[in-house]
Amino acid sequence: MASGSKSTKKVAATAVPHGSQPFLASVNYYFDKAAKYIDLPAGLIEQIRACNSVYYMQFPVRIKGNVQVVQAWRAEHSHHKLPTKGGIRYAETVDQEEVEALAALMTYKCAVVDVPFGGGKGGIKINPKNYTVDELERITRRYTVELIKKNFIGPSVDVPAPDYGTGAREMAWIADTFQTFGNSDINALACVTGKPVGQGGVRGRTAATGRGLFFATREAVNDPTLMKRLKMTTGFSDKRIIVQGFGNVGYHAAKFLQEGGATIIGIIEYDGGLLNPKGIDVEALYKHRQATGSITNFAGAKTIKNGNSLLEHECDILVPAALESQIYKDNAPRIKAKMVVEGANGPVTAVADEILLKKGVFVMPDMFVNAGGVVVSYFEWLKNISHVRFGRLDKRFEEGSNTRLVNTIERLTGQSLSTTERGMLARGADEEDLVNSGLEDTMIGAYQSIMETMRGDKRYSTDMRTAAFVNSITKIGVSYQLLGIFP
Ligand code: NAD
């Protein structure tokens, strides 16, 4: 039998975290640092910071002829907007604090990019590499049943998504289980995002976080004031980048940054790193990893045994896109990058963040940088509850209008366009075009808004994370006040 508890509890106040500092302490430290600059009632600030509900469960699963008791969590950090939203992580390191920290980050992230959800997060304490596909399916379906039983999942309640160790396959199992139990709900598919396209997913979701990271970085490197301060020129052409993690976020980020003109000089994985000052061909490396199971011994770069030593290597932009707490008090003083772009959640601890700030390193915070995943998850949820693919109604109409316009221009000018030019001008937007366009607009808008806040206050005029928290907390505070809960 499963055991569970749903609690409404207050998160203890955080002292300035030192040493190896837990992830949750770092998130709360960042929150408290920003809250000082915001004029909202103390009780409201406390409510925004608190994790509203946590469901801890243990359930039995038959594994290789034995019964294994699996530990799992789902946290709903904030209900100021519903549903709550956030990924599900499969890792041996998962515990309640990690899930709460990630759920809190989701609340702040959604607010900073204007996605109308509260934050949530789930985790199962397993190493997925130790299980067969059948076993993973059994664990995932049983976890979903536990969430259904306690009303911790549903299109208007709490909507999970992929995170570290999970992907479209697991999301399809969750959707199928939910549909089986709630088959009269016409919106059942909206109970989870990150699904395969054939199962109600949206085109562009898999690459969304890496693509969003690219848009965020592109805004920064095209910002003349910022580049001048960091003593760099604008654009990607002279930017040397090192990426940690070659999973969903890291691979797509590296691919889009390379396509944008940057040079990917280093890639770090758990079993080693790669270095090539002239640049690593990201697609060729992807194929090499598919063929061999590892990025190491790739012919296009030198293999470095201690991969994480590359975090400290000379480069312009460092993109930690693997796990939390990778840049901490010991290695932070040796970081040579001028910018750190947080692809992962919480890759820089609070103490390290202060060290980097003092060194003049520009840190682009996770809550903004990796928000692309939740932005496109929001689009997927909208698609599921509206029951129509984006572009289905207007693509042909748009193409017809554009063709008539091109014909008119040709007639009036007496010039004719080539077939390729006509195709480019007349083409109507399909689902992926619209998703990518919505993502791009969101990332650009959020960058401008955070930078405006940062540059508007001398007390944190170089600290983008604090500015992002100020924006986020202010928006959540206004939302609570409009609900009439707080004066
Ligand atoms: P993933 O499982 O697809 O990839 C993670 C990669 O990191 C794997 O290739 C793994 O081998 C590697 N890795 C693990 N430990 C490492 C180490 N010590 N050094 C170097 N590499 C290591 O996971 P993901 O979805 O890419 O998520 C990565 C991070 O991004 C997580 O912090 C996650 O919470 C965050 N994130 C993911 C999304 C998303 O849409 N997937 C959205 C927002 C944030």
Short mmCIF file of C-alpha atoms and ligand atoms in Angstrom, two decimals:
data_model
loop_
_atom_site.label_atom_id
_atom_site.label_comp_id
_atom_site.label_asym_id
_atom_site.label_seq_id
_atom_site.Cartn_x
_atom_site.Cartn_y
_atom_site.Cartn_z
CA MET A 1 0.00 0.00 0.00
CA ALA A 2 1.16 3.49 -0.71
CA SER A 3 1.55 5.97 2.10
CA GLY A 4 1.30 9.69 1.56
CA SER A 5 0.93 13.04 3.26
CA LYS A 6 -0.23 16.41 1.95
CA SER A 7 0.87 19.29 4.09
CA THR A 8 0.71 23.05 4.06
CA LYS A 9 3.90 24.18 5.67
CA LYS A 10 6.14 27.18 6.08
CA VAL A 11 9.71 27.00 4.79
CA ALA A 12 12.16 27.99 7.52
CA ALA A 13 13.99 31.29 7.09
CA THR A 14 17.36 30.89 5.39
CA ALA A 15 20.64 32.07 6.78
CA VAL A 16 23.24 33.04 4.17
CA PRO A 17 24.20 29.57 2.96
CA HIS A 18 27.86 28.51 3.11
CA GLY A 19 29.90 25.46 2.25
CA SER A 20 28.29 22.78 0.12
CA GLN A 21 24.87 24.46 0.78
CA PRO A 22 21.71 22.67 -0.24
CA PHE A 23 19.91 23.72 -3.38
CA LEU A 24 16.78 24.88 -1.51
CA ALA A 25 18.85 27.16 0.73
CA SER A 26 20.38 28.77 -2.36
CA VAL A 27 16.97 29.39 -3.98
CA ASN A 28 15.63 30.89 -0.75
CA TYR A 29 18.79 32.99 -0.37
CA TYR A 30 18.26 34.46 -3.86
CA PHE A 31 14.60 35.09 -2.99
CA ASP A 32 15.41 36.86 0.29
CA LYS A 33 18.10 38.96 -1.35
CA ALA A 34 15.60 40.28 -3.93
CA ALA A 35 12.65 40.56 -1.50
CA LYS A 36 14.58 43.27 0.43
CA TYR A 37 14.11 45.59 -2.54
CA ILE A 38 10.35 45.04 -2.88
CA ASP A 39 7.67 47.00 -1.10
CA LEU A 40 5.13 44.28 -0.27
CA PRO A 41 3.67 43.26 3.15
CA ALA A 42 5.92 40.81 5.05
CA GLY A 43 3.13 38.21 5.26
CA LEU A 44 2.68 38.29 1.50
CA ILE A 45 6.42 37.84 0.90
CA GLU A 46 6.36 34.87 3.29
CA GLN A 47 3.40 33.31 1.43
CA ILE A 48 5.12 33.72 -1.97
CA ARG A 49 8.25 32.01 -0.62
CA ALA A 50 6.48 29.10 1.11
CA CYS A 51 5.97 25.74 -0.58
CA ASN A 52 2.19 25.22 -0.36
CA SER A 53 1.91 21.42 -0.60
CA VAL A 54 4.21 18.42 -0.78
CA TYR A 55 3.06 14.85 -1.37
CA TYR A 56 5.60 12.21 -0.33
CA MET A 57 4.75 8.67 -1.36
CA GLN A 58 6.21 5.19 -1.22
CA PHE A 59 4.80 2.45 -3.41
CA PRO A 60 5.71 -1.12 -4.31
CA VAL A 61 6.78 -2.12 -7.81
CA ARG A 62 7.65 -5.65 -8.97
CA ILE A 63 11.23 -5.52 -10.28
CA LYS A 64 13.03 -8.63 -11.58
CA GLY A 65 10.86 -10.98 -9.50
CA ASN A 66 11.19 -8.95 -6.26
CA VAL A 67 9.13 -6.13 -4.82
CA GLN A 68 10.94 -2.80 -4.59
CA VAL A 69 9.57 0.08 -2.52
CA VAL A 70 9.98 3.25 -4.57
CA GLN A 71 10.17 6.72 -2.98
CA ALA A 72 8.68 9.67 -4.85
CA TRP A 73 7.49 13.26 -4.36
CA ARG A 74 5.35 15.93 -5.96
CA ALA A 75 5.55 19.51 -4.70
CA GLU A 76 3.12 22.30 -5.56
CA HIS A 77 4.94 25.43 -4.56
CA SER A 78 2.36 28.10 -5.37
CA HIS A 79 -1.35 28.10 -6.14
CA HIS A 80 -1.64 31.80 -6.96
CA LYS A 81 -2.31 30.64 -10.52
CA LEU A 82 -3.55 27.22 -11.62
CA PRO A 83 -2.62 24.70 -12.76
CA THR A 84 0.76 24.28 -11.13
CA LYS A 85 3.42 23.21 -13.61
CA GLY A 86 6.82 21.56 -13.49
CA GLY A 87 8.84 18.57 -14.60
CA ILE A 88 9.35 15.12 -13.16
CA ARG A 89 12.92 14.03 -12.45
CA TYR A 90 14.24 10.47 -12.20
CA ALA A 91 17.51 10.45 -10.27
CA GLU A 92 19.04 8.80 -7.21
CA THR A 93 19.72 12.27 -5.76
CA VAL A 94 16.04 13.23 -5.62
CA ASP A 95 14.79 14.19 -2.16
CA GLN A 96 12.13 16.48 -0.73
CA GLU A 97 14.35 19.56 -0.52
CA GLU A 98 15.44 19.20 -4.14
CA VAL A 99 11.84 18.83 -5.33
CA GLU A 100 10.76 21.86 -3.24
CA ALA A 101 13.65 23.95 -4.60
CA LEU A 102 12.81 23.02 -8.18
CA ALA A 103 9.09 23.70 -7.60
CA ALA A 104 9.89 27.15 -6.15
CA LEU A 105 12.09 27.93 -9.17
CA MET A 106 9.16 26.97 -11.42
CA THR A 107 6.90 29.51 -9.68
CA TYR A 108 9.46 32.29 -10.18
CA LYS A 109 10.25 31.14 -13.72
CA CYS A 110 6.60 31.13 -14.85
CA ALA A 111 6.10 34.63 -13.47
CA VAL A 112 9.25 36.03 -15.08
CA VAL A 113 8.14 34.90 -18.57
CA ASP A 114 4.41 35.58 -18.02
CA VAL A 115 3.25 31.96 -18.14
CA PRO A 116 0.02 31.89 -16.07
CA PHE A 117 0.87 28.87 -13.89
CA GLY A 118 2.04 28.24 -10.34
CA GLY A 119 5.20 26.18 -9.84
CA GLY A 120 5.37 22.44 -9.21
CA LYS A 121 7.92 19.66 -9.46
CA GLY A 122 8.04 15.90 -9.07
CA GLY A 123 10.74 13.36 -8.57
CA ILE A 124 11.25 9.62 -8.28
CA LYS A 125 14.35 8.44 -6.43
CA ILE A 126 15.69 5.96 -8.99
CA ASN A 127 18.52 5.77 -11.47
CA PRO A 128 16.59 5.07 -14.71
CA LYS A 129 19.70 3.39 -16.18
CA ASN A 130 19.19 0.51 -13.69
CA TYR A 131 15.75 -0.45 -15.05
CA THR A 132 14.35 -1.99 -18.22
CA VAL A 133 11.80 -0.06 -20.28
CA ASP A 134 9.03 -2.32 -18.92
CA GLU A 135 10.09 -1.59 -15.34
CA LEU A 136 10.28 2.16 -15.97
CA GLU A 137 6.78 2.01 -17.45
CA ARG A 138 5.44 0.21 -14.36
CA ILE A 139 7.09 2.76 -12.02
CA THR A 140 5.81 5.72 -14.08
CA ARG A 141 2.24 4.41 -14.32
CA ARG A 142 2.12 3.59 -10.59
CA TYR A 143 3.46 7.08 -9.73
CA THR A 144 0.72 8.58 -11.92
CA VAL A 145 -1.97 6.56 -10.13
CA GLU A 146 -0.66 7.87 -6.78
CA LEU A 147 -0.89 11.45 -8.11
CA ILE A 148 -4.44 10.85 -9.39
CA LYS A 149 -5.53 9.38 -6.03
CA LYS A 150 -4.39 12.51 -4.17
CA ASN A 151 -5.53 15.02 -6.83
CA PHE A 152 -1.94 16.03 -7.62
CA ILE A 153 -2.37 15.84 -11.40
CA GLY A 154 -4.93 17.17 -13.88
CA PRO A 155 -5.29 19.78 -16.64
CA SER A 156 -6.56 22.42 -14.20
CA VAL A 157 -4.72 21.15 -11.10
CA ASP A 158 -1.07 20.21 -11.69
CA VAL A 159 0.58 19.46 -15.04
CA PRO A 160 3.95 17.62 -15.07
CA ALA A 161 6.54 17.70 -17.87
CA PRO A 162 9.93 16.09 -18.61
CA ASP A 163 13.02 16.91 -16.57
CA TYR A 164 16.37 15.24 -15.90
CA GLY A 165 16.04 11.50 -16.64
CA THR A 166 12.58 11.66 -18.26
CA GLY A 167 11.30 12.49 -21.75
CA ALA A 168 8.40 12.18 -24.19
CA ARG A 169 8.09 8.42 -23.58
CA GLU A 170 7.39 8.83 -19.85
CA MET A 171 4.97 11.71 -20.55
CA ALA A 172 3.00 9.47 -22.95
CA TRP A 173 2.68 6.80 -20.21
CA ILE A 174 1.46 9.45 -17.76
CA ALA A 175 -1.13 10.81 -20.25
CA ASP A 176 -2.35 7.31 -21.05
CA THR A 177 -2.71 6.38 -17.37
CA PHE A 178 -4.54 9.63 -16.60
CA GLN A 179 -6.89 9.13 -19.56
CA THR A 180 -7.64 5.58 -18.42
CA PHE A 181 -8.74 6.83 -15.01
CA GLY A 182 -10.44 10.06 -16.11
CA ASN A 183 -11.82 9.06 -19.48
CA SER A 184 -14.82 11.42 -19.34
CA ASP A 185 -12.58 14.51 -19.19
CA ILE A 186 -12.37 15.92 -22.72
CA ASN A 187 -9.20 17.84 -21.71
CA ALA A 188 -7.45 14.78 -20.25
CA LEU A 189 -4.46 15.07 -22.62
CA ALA A 190 -3.62 18.45 -21.06
CA CYS A 191 -2.71 16.65 -17.80
CA VAL A 192 0.95 16.53 -18.87
CA THR A 193 3.18 18.27 -21.44
CA GLY A 194 6.26 17.19 -23.36
CA LYS A 195 4.26 14.35 -24.95
CA PRO A 196 5.16 12.89 -28.36
CA VAL A 197 3.53 14.90 -31.16
CA GLY A 198 1.31 11.92 -32.09
CA GLN A 199 -0.04 11.86 -28.50
CA GLY A 200 -1.04 15.51 -28.21
CA GLY A 201 2.45 17.00 -27.99
CA VAL A 202 3.42 20.21 -29.76
CA ARG A 203 6.10 20.55 -32.43
CA GLY A 204 9.18 22.33 -31.09
CA ARG A 205 8.83 21.21 -27.42
CA THR A 206 11.85 18.88 -27.37
CA ALA A 207 14.25 21.59 -28.54
CA ALA A 208 12.46 24.44 -26.71
CA THR A 209 14.71 24.83 -23.66
CA GLY A 210 17.91 24.86 -25.73
CA ARG A 211 16.33 27.18 -28.30
CA GLY A 212 15.13 29.51 -25.53
CA LEU A 213 18.67 29.52 -24.08
CA PHE A 214 19.95 30.53 -27.51
CA PHE A 215 17.46 33.43 -27.78
CA ALA A 216 18.39 34.59 -24.26
CA THR A 217 22.13 34.48 -25.01
CA ARG A 218 21.63 36.16 -28.39
CA GLU A 219 19.88 39.09 -26.68
CA ALA A 220 22.79 39.44 -24.27
CA VAL A 221 25.58 39.27 -26.87
CA ASN A 222 23.72 41.81 -29.02
CA ASP A 223 23.36 44.18 -26.05
CA PRO A 224 26.07 46.84 -26.70
CA THR A 225 26.03 48.21 -23.12
CA LEU A 226 26.54 44.76 -21.63
CA MET A 227 29.21 43.73 -24.14
CA LYS A 228 31.10 46.98 -23.51
CA ARG A 229 31.07 46.32 -19.75
CA LEU A 230 32.33 42.75 -20.30
CA LYS A 231 34.98 44.00 -22.76
CA MET A 232 33.59 41.98 -25.65
CA THR A 233 32.28 42.91 -29.08
CA THR A 234 28.64 42.33 -29.99
CA GLY A 235 27.47 39.20 -31.84
CA PHE A 236 28.39 35.53 -31.69
CA SER A 237 31.27 35.43 -34.16
CA ASP A 238 34.06 35.86 -31.57
CA LYS A 239 32.36 33.93 -28.73
CA ARG A 240 34.04 30.75 -27.48
CA ILE A 241 31.60 28.61 -25.52
CA ILE A 242 31.90 25.61 -23.17
CA VAL A 243 28.76 23.56 -22.43
CA GLN A 244 28.39 21.16 -19.49
CA GLY A 245 25.85 18.38 -20.14
CA PHE A 246 25.07 17.00 -23.60
CA GLY A 247 21.48 15.96 -22.84
CA ASN A 248 18.30 17.61 -24.01
CA VAL A 249 19.19 21.15 -22.90
CA GLY A 250 22.96 20.99 -23.49
CA TYR A 251 22.81 19.40 -26.93
CA HIS A 252 20.13 21.75 -28.30
CA ALA A 253 21.78 24.80 -26.74
CA ALA A 254 25.16 23.87 -28.28
CA LYS A 255 23.52 23.20 -31.67
CA PHE A 256 21.64 26.52 -31.82
CA LEU A 257 24.60 28.53 -30.48
CA GLN A 258 26.85 26.98 -33.14
CA GLU A 259 24.27 27.64 -35.87
CA GLY A 260 24.11 31.24 -34.56
CA GLY A 261 27.83 31.68 -35.26
CA ALA A 262 29.49 30.88 -31.93
CA THR A 263 32.40 28.44 -31.53
CA ILE A 264 31.73 25.53 -29.17
CA ILE A 265 35.23 24.83 -27.85
CA GLY A 266 34.32 22.45 -25.02
CA ILE A 267 31.65 19.93 -24.03
CA ILE A 268 31.55 18.24 -20.62
CA GLU A 269 29.75 15.00 -19.72
CA TYR A 270 29.77 12.90 -16.54
CA ASP A 271 32.37 10.51 -18.03
CA GLY A 272 34.79 13.07 -19.50
CA GLY A 273 35.14 16.25 -21.52
CA LEU A 274 36.10 17.37 -25.01
CA LEU A 275 38.21 20.36 -26.00
CA ASN A 276 38.93 21.85 -29.40
CA PRO A 277 39.82 25.57 -29.52
CA LYS A 278 38.89 25.58 -33.23
CA GLY A 279 35.39 24.31 -32.51
CA ILE A 280 33.54 21.02 -32.05
CA ASP A 281 31.05 19.94 -34.71
CA VAL A 282 27.95 19.47 -32.52
CA GLU A 283 25.95 17.34 -34.98
CA ALA A 284 28.93 15.05 -35.67
CA LEU A 285 29.42 14.66 -31.90
CA TYR A 286 25.73 13.82 -31.47
CA LYS A 287 26.10 11.00 -34.03
CA HIS A 288 29.31 9.80 -32.33
CA ARG A 289 27.51 9.62 -28.95
CA GLN A 290 24.59 7.75 -30.53
CA ALA A 291 27.00 5.23 -32.03
CA THR A 292 29.31 4.74 -29.01
CA GLY A 293 27.19 5.74 -26.01
CA SER A 294 29.72 8.39 -24.91
CA ILE A 295 31.07 11.74 -26.09
CA THR A 296 34.63 10.67 -25.24
CA ASN A 297 37.15 9.58 -27.92
CA PHE A 298 35.47 11.82 -30.50
CA ALA A 299 37.85 12.32 -33.42
CA GLY A 300 37.02 16.05 -33.68
CA ALA A 301 38.39 17.03 -30.25
CA LYS A 302 40.82 16.14 -27.47
CA THR A 303 39.31 13.97 -24.72
CA ILE A 304 39.89 15.35 -21.20
CA LYS A 305 39.58 12.68 -18.50
CA ASN A 306 38.46 15.04 -15.73
CA GLY A 307 35.67 16.69 -17.71
CA ASN A 308 34.66 19.12 -14.99
CA SER A 309 38.14 20.73 -15.07
CA LEU A 310 36.88 22.34 -18.30
CA LEU A 311 34.45 24.44 -16.27
CA GLU A 312 37.54 26.44 -15.31
CA HIS A 313 38.97 26.64 -18.83
CA GLU A 314 39.41 29.96 -20.66
CA CYS A 315 36.23 30.85 -22.62
CA ASP A 316 33.77 33.69 -23.15
CA ILE A 317 30.54 31.94 -22.21
CA LEU A 318 30.08 28.95 -19.90
CA VAL A 319 26.77 27.07 -20.15
CA PRO A 320 26.23 24.65 -17.24
CA ALA A 321 23.32 22.51 -18.55
CA ALA A 322 23.58 19.28 -16.53
CA LEU A 323 22.72 19.44 -12.82
CA GLU A 324 22.56 21.77 -9.84
CA SER A 325 25.51 22.97 -7.67
CA GLN A 326 28.19 22.46 -10.35
CA ILE A 327 29.79 25.86 -9.72
CA TYR A 328 30.37 26.17 -6.00
CA LYS A 329 32.63 27.97 -3.55
CA ASP A 330 35.79 26.00 -4.45
CA ASN A 331 35.76 26.29 -8.26
CA ALA A 332 33.95 29.66 -8.57
CA PRO A 333 37.13 31.73 -7.97
CA ARG A 334 38.80 29.88 -10.88
CA ILE A 335 35.99 30.38 -13.44
CA LYS A 336 37.43 32.34 -16.37
CA ALA A 337 34.27 32.81 -18.45
CA LYS A 338 32.94 36.36 -18.78
CA MET A 339 29.36 35.12 -18.85
CA VAL A 340 27.70 32.12 -17.19
CA VAL A 341 24.41 31.14 -18.83
CA GLU A 342 22.48 28.77 -16.55
CA GLY A 343 20.92 26.06 -18.72
CA ALA A 344 20.40 23.69 -15.77
CA ASN A 345 18.32 24.52 -12.72
CA GLY A 346 20.50 25.81 -9.88
CA PRO A 347 23.95 25.06 -11.38
CA VAL A 348 25.55 27.92 -9.38
CA THR A 349 25.31 27.87 -5.59
CA ALA A 350 24.54 31.10 -3.73
CA VAL A 351 28.09 31.46 -2.37
CA ALA A 352 29.52 30.90 -5.86
CA ASP A 353 27.07 33.43 -7.29
CA GLU A 354 28.41 36.11 -4.93
CA ILE A 355 31.99 35.20 -5.90
CA LEU A 356 31.17 35.44 -9.63
CA LEU A 357 29.38 38.78 -9.13
CA LYS A 358 32.46 40.20 -7.34
CA LYS A 359 34.69 38.97 -10.17
CA GLY A 360 32.49 40.86 -12.67
CA VAL A 361 31.16 37.69 -14.34
CA PHE A 362 27.69 38.24 -15.82
CA VAL A 363 25.42 35.40 -14.64
CA MET A 364 22.23 34.85 -16.63
CA PRO A 365 19.88 33.08 -14.21
CA ASP A 366 18.18 29.70 -14.75
CA MET A 367 14.71 31.08 -14.00
CA PHE A 368 14.95 33.13 -17.19
CA VAL A 369 17.46 31.24 -19.36
CA ASN A 370 15.86 27.79 -19.28
CA ALA A 371 12.24 29.01 -19.26
CA GLY A 372 11.83 27.97 -22.93
CA GLY A 373 10.66 24.52 -21.84
CA VAL A 374 7.78 25.82 -19.75
CA VAL A 375 6.87 28.47 -22.32
CA VAL A 376 6.39 25.82 -25.01
CA SER A 377 4.73 23.49 -22.47
CA TYR A 378 2.22 26.30 -21.98
CA PHE A 379 1.63 26.32 -25.75
CA GLU A 380 1.15 22.53 -25.68
CA TRP A 381 -1.39 22.86 -22.84
CA LEU A 382 -3.23 25.57 -24.83
CA LYS A 383 -3.26 23.28 -27.87
CA ASN A 384 -4.68 20.40 -25.79
CA ILE A 385 -7.49 22.42 -24.21
CA SER A 386 -8.38 24.11 -27.51
CA HIS A 387 -8.25 20.77 -29.39
CA VAL A 388 -6.74 22.24 -32.53
CA ARG A 389 -3.23 22.33 -33.98
CA PHE A 390 -1.69 25.82 -34.19
CA GLY A 391 -1.86 27.08 -37.78
CA ARG A 392 -4.59 24.66 -38.85
CA LEU A 393 -7.18 27.39 -39.40
CA ASP A 394 -5.07 30.12 -40.97
CA LYS A 395 -2.02 28.60 -42.74
CA ARG A 396 -3.68 28.22 -46.16
CA PHE A 397 -5.53 31.52 -45.87
CA GLU A 398 -2.25 33.28 -45.08
CA GLU A 399 -0.56 31.58 -48.05
CA GLY A 400 -3.42 32.69 -50.35
CA SER A 401 -3.17 36.31 -49.16
CA ASN A 402 0.62 36.33 -49.49
CA THR A 403 0.42 34.85 -53.01
CA ARG A 404 -2.07 37.52 -54.08
CA LEU A 405 0.25 40.20 -52.67
CA VAL A 406 3.29 38.76 -54.52
CA ASN A 407 1.26 38.57 -57.77
CA THR A 408 0.26 42.22 -57.37
CA ILE A 409 3.87 43.32 -56.74
CA GLU A 410 5.04 41.39 -59.84
CA ARG A 411 2.29 42.93 -61.95
CA LEU A 412 2.99 46.49 -60.74
CA THR A 413 6.80 46.26 -61.03
CA GLY A 414 6.92 44.12 -64.18
CA GLN A 415 9.56 41.95 -62.41
CA SER A 416 9.14 38.26 -61.59
CA LEU A 417 10.43 36.43 -58.56
CA SER A 418 12.13 33.02 -58.64
CA THR A 419 10.16 29.97 -57.46
CA THR A 420 12.28 29.88 -54.24
CA GLU A 421 11.63 33.57 -53.54
CA ARG A 422 7.88 33.16 -54.19
CA GLY A 423 7.80 30.12 -51.89
CA MET A 424 9.58 32.00 -49.09
CA LEU A 425 7.32 35.06 -49.30
CA ALA A 426 4.02 33.22 -49.74
CA ARG A 427 4.51 30.49 -47.13
CA GLY A 428 2.00 30.43 -44.25
CA ALA A 429 3.13 29.66 -40.70
CA ASP A 430 2.82 26.06 -39.49
CA GLU A 431 2.71 24.86 -35.89
CA GLU A 432 6.47 24.82 -35.33
CA ASP A 433 6.91 28.31 -36.85
CA LEU A 434 4.26 29.69 -34.49
CA VAL A 435 5.67 27.90 -31.43
CA ASN A 436 9.21 29.12 -32.16
CA SER A 437 7.96 32.64 -32.84
CA GLY A 438 6.02 32.72 -29.56
CA LEU A 439 9.10 31.42 -27.73
CA GLU A 440 11.39 34.00 -29.33
CA ASP A 441 9.03 36.86 -28.52
CA THR A 442 8.70 35.69 -24.89
CA MET A 443 12.46 35.38 -24.35
CA ILE A 444 13.19 38.78 -25.92
CA GLY A 445 10.41 40.45 -23.92
CA ALA A 446 11.57 38.91 -20.64
CA TYR A 447 15.23 39.86 -21.30
CA GLN A 448 14.28 43.51 -21.92
CA SER A 449 12.05 43.64 -18.87
CA ILE A 450 14.65 42.08 -16.49
CA MET A 451 17.46 44.30 -17.82
CA GLU A 452 15.27 47.39 -17.42
CA THR A 453 14.69 46.47 -13.76
CA MET A 454 18.41 45.72 -13.26
CA ARG A 455 19.60 48.97 -14.82
CA GLY A 456 16.92 50.95 -13.00
CA ASP A 457 18.28 50.21 -9.52
CA LYS A 458 21.89 50.95 -8.54
CA ARG A 459 21.76 48.40 -5.67
CA TYR A 460 21.77 45.46 -8.11
CA SER A 461 22.69 47.09 -11.40
CA THR A 462 24.94 44.20 -12.51
CA ASP A 463 23.00 41.35 -10.89
CA MET A 464 20.53 39.92 -13.41
CA ARG A 465 19.35 37.17 -11.04
CA THR A 466 18.24 39.63 -8.37
CA ALA A 467 16.49 41.73 -11.02
CA ALA A 468 14.69 38.61 -12.35
CA PHE A 469 13.58 37.71 -8.80
CA VAL A 470 12.39 41.31 -8.21
CA ASN A 471 10.25 41.14 -11.38
CA SER A 472 8.93 37.72 -10.52
CA ILE A 473 8.08 38.35 -6.84
CA THR A 474 6.43 41.66 -7.74
CA LYS A 475 4.19 39.98 -10.34
CA ILE A 476 3.19 37.17 -7.95
CA GLY A 477 2.53 39.74 -5.20
CA VAL A 478 0.24 41.75 -7.49
CA SER A 479 -1.55 38.54 -8.44
CA TYR A 480 -2.22 37.70 -4.76
CA GLN A 481 -3.36 41.27 -4.09
CA LEU A 482 -5.78 41.14 -7.04
CA LEU A 483 -7.19 37.91 -5.59
CA GLY A 484 -8.10 40.03 -2.57
CA ILE A 485 -6.16 37.79 -0.19
CA PHE A 486 -3.65 40.43 0.85
CA PRO A 487 -4.15 44.19 1.22
P1 NAD B 1 19.06 15.17 -19.63
O1 NAD B 1 18.89 13.99 -18.76
O2 NAD B 1 18.51 15.12 -21.01
O3 NAD B 1 20.61 15.58 -19.78
C1 NAD B 1 21.48 15.80 -18.72
C2 NAD B 1 22.88 15.47 -19.22
O4 NAD B 1 23.84 15.84 -18.23
C3 NAD B 1 23.07 13.98 -19.50
O5 NAD B 1 23.64 13.81 -20.79
C4 NAD B 1 24.00 13.52 -18.38
O6 NAD B 1 24.83 12.45 -18.76
C5 NAD B 1 24.80 14.78 -18.13
N1 NAD B 1 25.43 14.81 -16.81
C6 NAD B 1 25.01 14.26 -15.64
N2 NAD B 1 25.88 14.54 -14.64
C7 NAD B 1 26.86 15.27 -15.19
C8 NAD B 1 28.06 15.84 -14.68
N3 NAD B 1 28.39 15.74 -13.39
N4 NAD B 1 28.86 16.52 -15.53
C9 NAD B 1 28.53 16.64 -16.82
N5 NAD B 1 27.41 16.12 -17.37
C10 NAD B 1 26.59 15.44 -16.56
O7 NAD B 1 18.44 16.38 -18.79
P2 NAD B 1 17.97 17.78 -19.33
O8 NAD B 1 16.52 17.72 -19.60
O9 NAD B 1 18.92 18.26 -20.40
O10 NAD B 1 18.13 18.68 -18.01
C11 NAD B 1 19.38 19.24 -17.64
C12 NAD B 1 19.14 20.37 -16.66
O11 NAD B 1 18.27 21.33 -17.27
C13 NAD B 1 18.45 19.97 -15.36
O12 NAD B 1 18.93 20.81 -14.33
C14 NAD B 1 16.98 20.28 -15.63
O13 NAD B 1 16.26 20.52 -14.44
C15 NAD B 1 17.14 21.55 -16.45
N6 NAD B 1 15.98 21.88 -17.29
C16 NAD B 1 15.53 21.03 -18.25
C17 NAD B 1 14.46 21.41 -19.05
C18 NAD B 1 13.96 20.53 -20.18
O14 NAD B 1 13.08 20.99 -20.94
N7 NAD B 1 14.48 19.35 -20.37
C19 NAD B 1 13.82 22.64 -18.84
C20 NAD B 1 14.32 23.49 -17.87
C21 NAD B 1 15.40 23.11 -17.10
#
